[in-house]
Short mmCIF file of C-alpha atoms in Angstrom, two decimals:
data_model
loop_
_atom_site.label_atom_id
_atom_site.label_comp_id
_atom_site.label_asym_id
_atom_site.label_seq_id
_atom_site.Cartn_x
_atom_site.Cartn_y
_atom_site.Cartn_z
CA UNK A 1 10.87 -4.95 2.95
CA UNK A 2 12.01 -1.30 3.21
CA UNK A 3 11.05 1.60 5.55
CA UNK A 4 10.88 5.25 6.84
CA UNK A 5 11.14 5.96 10.36
CA UNK A 6 11.41 9.44 11.37
CA UNK A 7 12.20 9.57 14.77
CA UNK A 8 10.80 13.16 16.09
CA UNK A 9 7.54 12.96 16.77
CA UNK A 10 7.43 16.88 16.67
CA UNK A 11 10.02 19.64 16.62
CA UNK A 12 10.30 23.42 17.85
CA UNK A 13 12.06 26.59 16.34
CA UNK A 14 12.64 29.83 16.37
CA UNK A 15 11.05 31.97 13.07
CA UNK A 16 14.19 33.27 11.19
CA UNK A 17 16.04 30.35 12.64
CA UNK A 18 17.22 26.92 11.25
CA UNK A 19 16.18 23.36 12.16
CA UNK A 20 16.92 19.90 10.10
CA UNK A 21 14.08 16.44 10.55
CA UNK A 22 15.76 13.25 10.38
CA UNK A 23 14.14 10.15 8.34
CA UNK A 24 15.94 7.44 7.90
CA UNK A 25 15.48 4.27 5.29
CA UNK A 26 16.64 0.53 5.27
CA UNK A 27 16.97 -0.28 1.77
CA UNK A 28 18.38 -3.45 -0.08
CA UNK A 29 18.13 -1.18 -4.13
CA UNK A 30 20.21 1.20 -5.71
CA UNK A 31 17.22 2.65 -8.05
CA UNK A 32 15.33 4.77 -5.67
CA UNK A 33 14.22 7.97 -5.54
CA UNK A 34 13.40 10.39 -1.24
CA UNK A 35 11.68 13.20 -0.55
CA UNK A 36 10.39 15.47 1.39
CA UNK A 37 6.04 16.38 1.57
CA UNK A 38 4.90 18.94 3.45
CA UNK A 39 1.21 18.53 5.05
CA UNK A 40 -0.52 21.73 6.33
CA UNK A 41 -3.26 22.01 7.78
CA UNK A 42 -4.92 22.14 5.02
CA UNK A 43 -4.30 18.08 4.17
CA UNK A 44 -3.33 18.62 1.05
CA UNK A 45 0.12 16.73 0.94
CA UNK A 46 2.91 19.45 -0.76
CA UNK A 47 6.52 18.36 -2.61
CA UNK A 48 9.10 20.02 -0.56
CA UNK A 49 12.22 18.75 -2.23
CA UNK A 50 12.91 15.10 -3.96
CA UNK A 51 16.90 13.27 -4.25
CA UNK A 52 17.83 10.54 -6.18
CA UNK A 53 19.88 7.65 -5.69
CA UNK A 54 22.24 7.81 -8.11
CA UNK A 55 23.29 11.76 -6.97
CA UNK A 56 25.84 12.18 -4.95
CA UNK A 57 25.01 16.26 -4.65
CA UNK A 58 22.33 17.11 -1.64
CA UNK A 59 19.02 18.54 -3.43
CA UNK A 60 18.27 22.21 -2.53
CA UNK A 61 14.80 23.83 -3.14
CA UNK A 62 15.34 27.65 -1.37
CA UNK A 63 15.35 27.12 2.00
CA UNK A 64 15.10 23.81 2.34
CA UNK A 65 18.56 21.37 1.49
CA UNK A 66 19.03 17.94 2.41
CA UNK A 67 21.97 15.50 3.87
CA UNK A 68 21.96 12.75 2.02
CA UNK A 69 24.19 9.94 3.22
CA UNK A 70 23.32 6.53 1.51
CA UNK A 71 26.30 4.47 2.64
CA UNK A 72 24.44 5.67 6.55
CA UNK A 73 21.23 5.59 4.65
CA UNK A 74 19.63 8.98 6.30
CA UNK A 75 18.37 11.65 4.47
CA UNK A 76 18.00 15.43 6.61
CA UNK A 77 15.70 17.68 5.89
CA UNK A 78 17.22 21.29 7.40
CA UNK A 79 15.15 24.27 6.21
CA UNK A 80 17.09 27.78 6.50
CA UNK A 81 15.11 30.76 7.65
CA UNK A 82 12.59 29.77 8.92
CA UNK A 83 8.86 31.15 8.82
CA UNK A 84 5.44 31.29 10.05
CA UNK A 85 4.37 29.07 7.34
CA UNK A 86 6.81 25.93 7.05
CA UNK A 87 4.28 25.29 10.61
CA UNK A 88 3.19 21.53 9.14
CA UNK A 89 3.63 18.21 9.59
CA UNK A 90 6.79 16.60 7.08
CA UNK A 91 7.36 13.48 5.61
CA UNK A 92 10.44 11.45 3.95
CA UNK A 93 9.05 9.28 1.60
CA UNK A 94 11.01 6.92 -0.52
CA UNK A 95 9.71 4.29 -3.61
CA UNK A 96 11.95 2.21 -5.58
CA UNK A 97 12.76 2.80 -8.54
CA UNK A 98 10.39 0.00 -10.72
CA UNK A 99 7.93 0.54 -8.43
CA UNK A 100 4.25 2.61 -7.55
CA UNK A 101 4.16 2.96 -3.81
CA UNK A 102 5.74 5.79 -1.38
CA UNK A 103 6.32 4.76 1.48
CA UNK A 104 6.53 7.41 4.07
CA UNK A 105 7.58 7.80 7.60
CA UNK A 106 5.47 8.52 10.33
CA UNK A 107 5.49 11.98 10.29
CA UNK A 108 7.09 15.25 12.44
CA UNK A 109 5.00 17.48 13.57
CA UNK A 110 7.06 20.86 12.94
CA UNK A 111 5.85 24.06 15.15
CA UNK A 112 7.09 27.79 14.63
CA UNK A 113 7.58 29.46 17.42
CA UNK A 114 7.25 33.87 16.88
CA UNK B 1 -3.35 23.99 -13.71
CA UNK B 2 -6.01 22.97 -11.81
CA UNK B 3 -4.31 20.78 -9.00
CA UNK B 4 -6.01 17.02 -8.02
CA UNK B 5 -9.52 18.01 -6.40
CA UNK B 6 -11.45 15.29 -4.50
CA UNK B 7 -15.42 14.74 -3.24
CA UNK B 8 -16.64 14.74 -1.14
CA UNK B 9 -13.82 16.25 1.39
CA UNK B 10 -16.46 15.28 4.58
CA UNK B 11 -17.87 11.42 5.20
CA UNK B 12 -19.92 9.96 7.83
CA UNK B 13 -21.28 5.66 7.38
CA UNK B 14 -21.82 3.70 9.38
CA UNK B 15 -20.25 0.13 9.68
CA UNK B 16 -21.27 -2.45 6.90
CA UNK B 17 -21.49 0.38 4.93
CA UNK B 18 -20.47 0.69 0.92
CA UNK B 19 -18.85 3.81 0.15
CA UNK B 20 -17.26 5.60 -2.79
CA UNK B 21 -14.41 9.37 -2.69
CA UNK B 22 -14.15 10.93 -6.06
CA UNK B 23 -10.85 12.32 -7.67
CA UNK B 24 -10.20 14.42 -10.42
CA UNK B 25 -6.69 14.32 -11.18
CA UNK B 26 -4.51 16.83 -12.31
CA UNK B 27 -4.29 18.07 -16.32
CA UNK B 28 -1.98 15.82 -18.44
CA UNK B 29 -1.23 12.94 -15.69
CA UNK B 30 -2.18 9.95 -16.45
CA UNK B 31 -2.35 8.12 -13.18
CA UNK B 32 -3.24 8.22 -10.00
CA UNK B 33 -2.52 6.97 -6.60
CA UNK B 34 -5.17 5.71 -3.32
CA UNK B 35 -3.57 5.90 0.25
CA UNK B 36 -5.05 5.75 3.45
CA UNK B 37 -3.50 8.13 6.03
CA UNK B 38 -4.70 6.99 9.74
CA UNK B 39 -5.16 9.69 12.62
CA UNK B 40 -1.18 10.22 13.52
CA UNK B 41 0.30 7.70 10.82
CA UNK B 42 1.71 8.10 7.66
CA UNK B 43 0.51 7.63 4.39
CA UNK B 44 -0.16 3.90 3.41
CA UNK B 45 -0.48 2.59 -0.59
CA UNK B 46 -4.11 1.37 -1.35
CA UNK B 47 -3.48 0.83 -5.24
CA UNK B 48 -2.37 2.92 -8.59
CA UNK B 49 -4.54 3.50 -11.87
CA UNK B 50 -2.45 4.08 -15.04
CA UNK B 51 -4.44 4.02 -18.15
CA UNK B 52 -8.48 3.29 -16.58
CA UNK B 53 -5.49 -0.42 -15.98
CA UNK B 54 -4.38 -1.16 -12.15
CA UNK B 55 -0.58 -1.35 -11.98
CA UNK B 56 0.23 -1.77 -8.67
CA UNK B 57 -1.33 -2.71 -5.33
CA UNK B 58 -1.26 -1.97 -1.22
CA UNK B 59 -1.81 -4.74 1.15
CA UNK B 60 -5.65 -4.16 1.29
CA UNK B 61 -8.07 -6.28 1.66
CA UNK B 62 -10.85 -6.61 -1.79
CA UNK B 63 -13.48 -4.82 -0.49
CA UNK B 64 -11.13 -1.31 -1.40
CA UNK B 65 -11.07 -1.60 -5.00
CA UNK B 66 -11.10 1.46 -7.67
CA UNK B 67 -11.61 1.84 -11.22
CA UNK B 68 -9.92 4.84 -13.05
CA UNK B 69 -11.91 6.54 -16.08
CA UNK B 70 -10.60 7.91 -20.04
CA UNK B 71 -10.45 11.92 -18.44
CA UNK B 72 -8.02 9.91 -16.22
CA UNK B 73 -10.21 10.35 -13.40
CA UNK B 74 -10.67 8.30 -10.79
CA UNK B 75 -13.06 6.31 -7.98
CA UNK B 76 -11.94 5.23 -4.53
CA UNK B 77 -14.64 2.15 -3.49
CA UNK B 78 -14.70 0.19 -0.07
CA UNK B 79 -18.06 -2.33 1.18
CA UNK B 80 -18.44 -4.10 4.16
CA UNK B 81 -16.74 -1.20 5.92
CA UNK B 82 -15.40 -1.61 9.25
CA UNK B 83 -14.73 1.86 12.32
CA UNK B 84 -10.68 1.26 11.19
CA UNK B 85 -11.16 2.37 7.45
CA UNK B 86 -11.57 5.65 10.25
CA UNK B 87 -8.97 8.04 7.70
CA UNK B 88 -7.80 10.21 5.72
CA UNK B 89 -8.20 9.04 2.13
CA UNK B 90 -5.56 10.67 -0.24
CA UNK B 91 -5.69 10.50 -4.05
CA UNK B 92 -2.70 11.45 -5.66
CA UNK B 93 -1.67 11.75 -9.52
CA UNK B 94 1.73 12.36 -11.74
CA UNK B 95 2.04 11.33 -15.52
CA UNK B 96 4.20 8.17 -15.97
CA UNK B 97 4.63 7.36 -11.73
CA UNK B 98 5.78 9.43 -9.02
CA UNK B 99 9.55 9.11 -9.50
CA UNK B 100 8.87 13.33 -9.99
CA UNK B 101 6.70 13.89 -7.25
CA UNK B 102 2.63 13.71 -6.69
CA UNK B 103 0.37 16.43 -7.00
CA UNK B 104 -1.72 15.40 -4.33
CA UNK B 105 -4.81 16.29 -2.88
CA UNK B 106 -6.60 17.72 -0.20
CA UNK B 107 -8.31 14.03 1.00
CA UNK B 108 -11.47 12.80 1.65
CA UNK B 109 -11.81 12.36 5.51
CA UNK B 110 -14.05 9.17 6.05
CA UNK B 111 -15.78 8.17 9.63
CA UNK B 112 -16.82 5.16 9.87
CA UNK B 113 -19.76 5.15 13.29
#
């Protein structure tokens, strides 16, 4: 069975600094997709960034980028120039091709210090 | 785009009762999924509807059931509520599968007492 592990329950970063959130996953599939979602206190999950397993190039969205290490089954999120609005729960999620469900990690709470 | 809206936002029910949660999917989206998020946990997949048919289900008992309507809105019904059903219930919509990401609603916080 596929699993997603986020080993950092909580992280802190100074405003304008860079922080990296970790995620590892386990799967025997070759066709899958990985995501980072942000959940602020408003509770709505917001898509931050997406990575397709067959693409070697790491995805980037403005200040957000990933380090996708397929062999190591690692998918970390780097947030550059952290802003107060980045404070939230961050969830790593996995979905394999041909299936319907996301498998989420347990989340990392990010605190941004002014 | 109006996004995904869920109602009600909060709900308190008594053990053994039944509850219906509602979700309006984002315009243009034909797929709706429901997730249960217990406090301090990641969301767990309940089921997914595509064009009014359930086409995937997670490890939830039959007392969790759903509907999708012709306008692609959806309901989640839970019968015989148990204390462990207390959670945030999230609805998510997409066009097709979730491979390009879902649009989530803000959830319904259900408390069973």
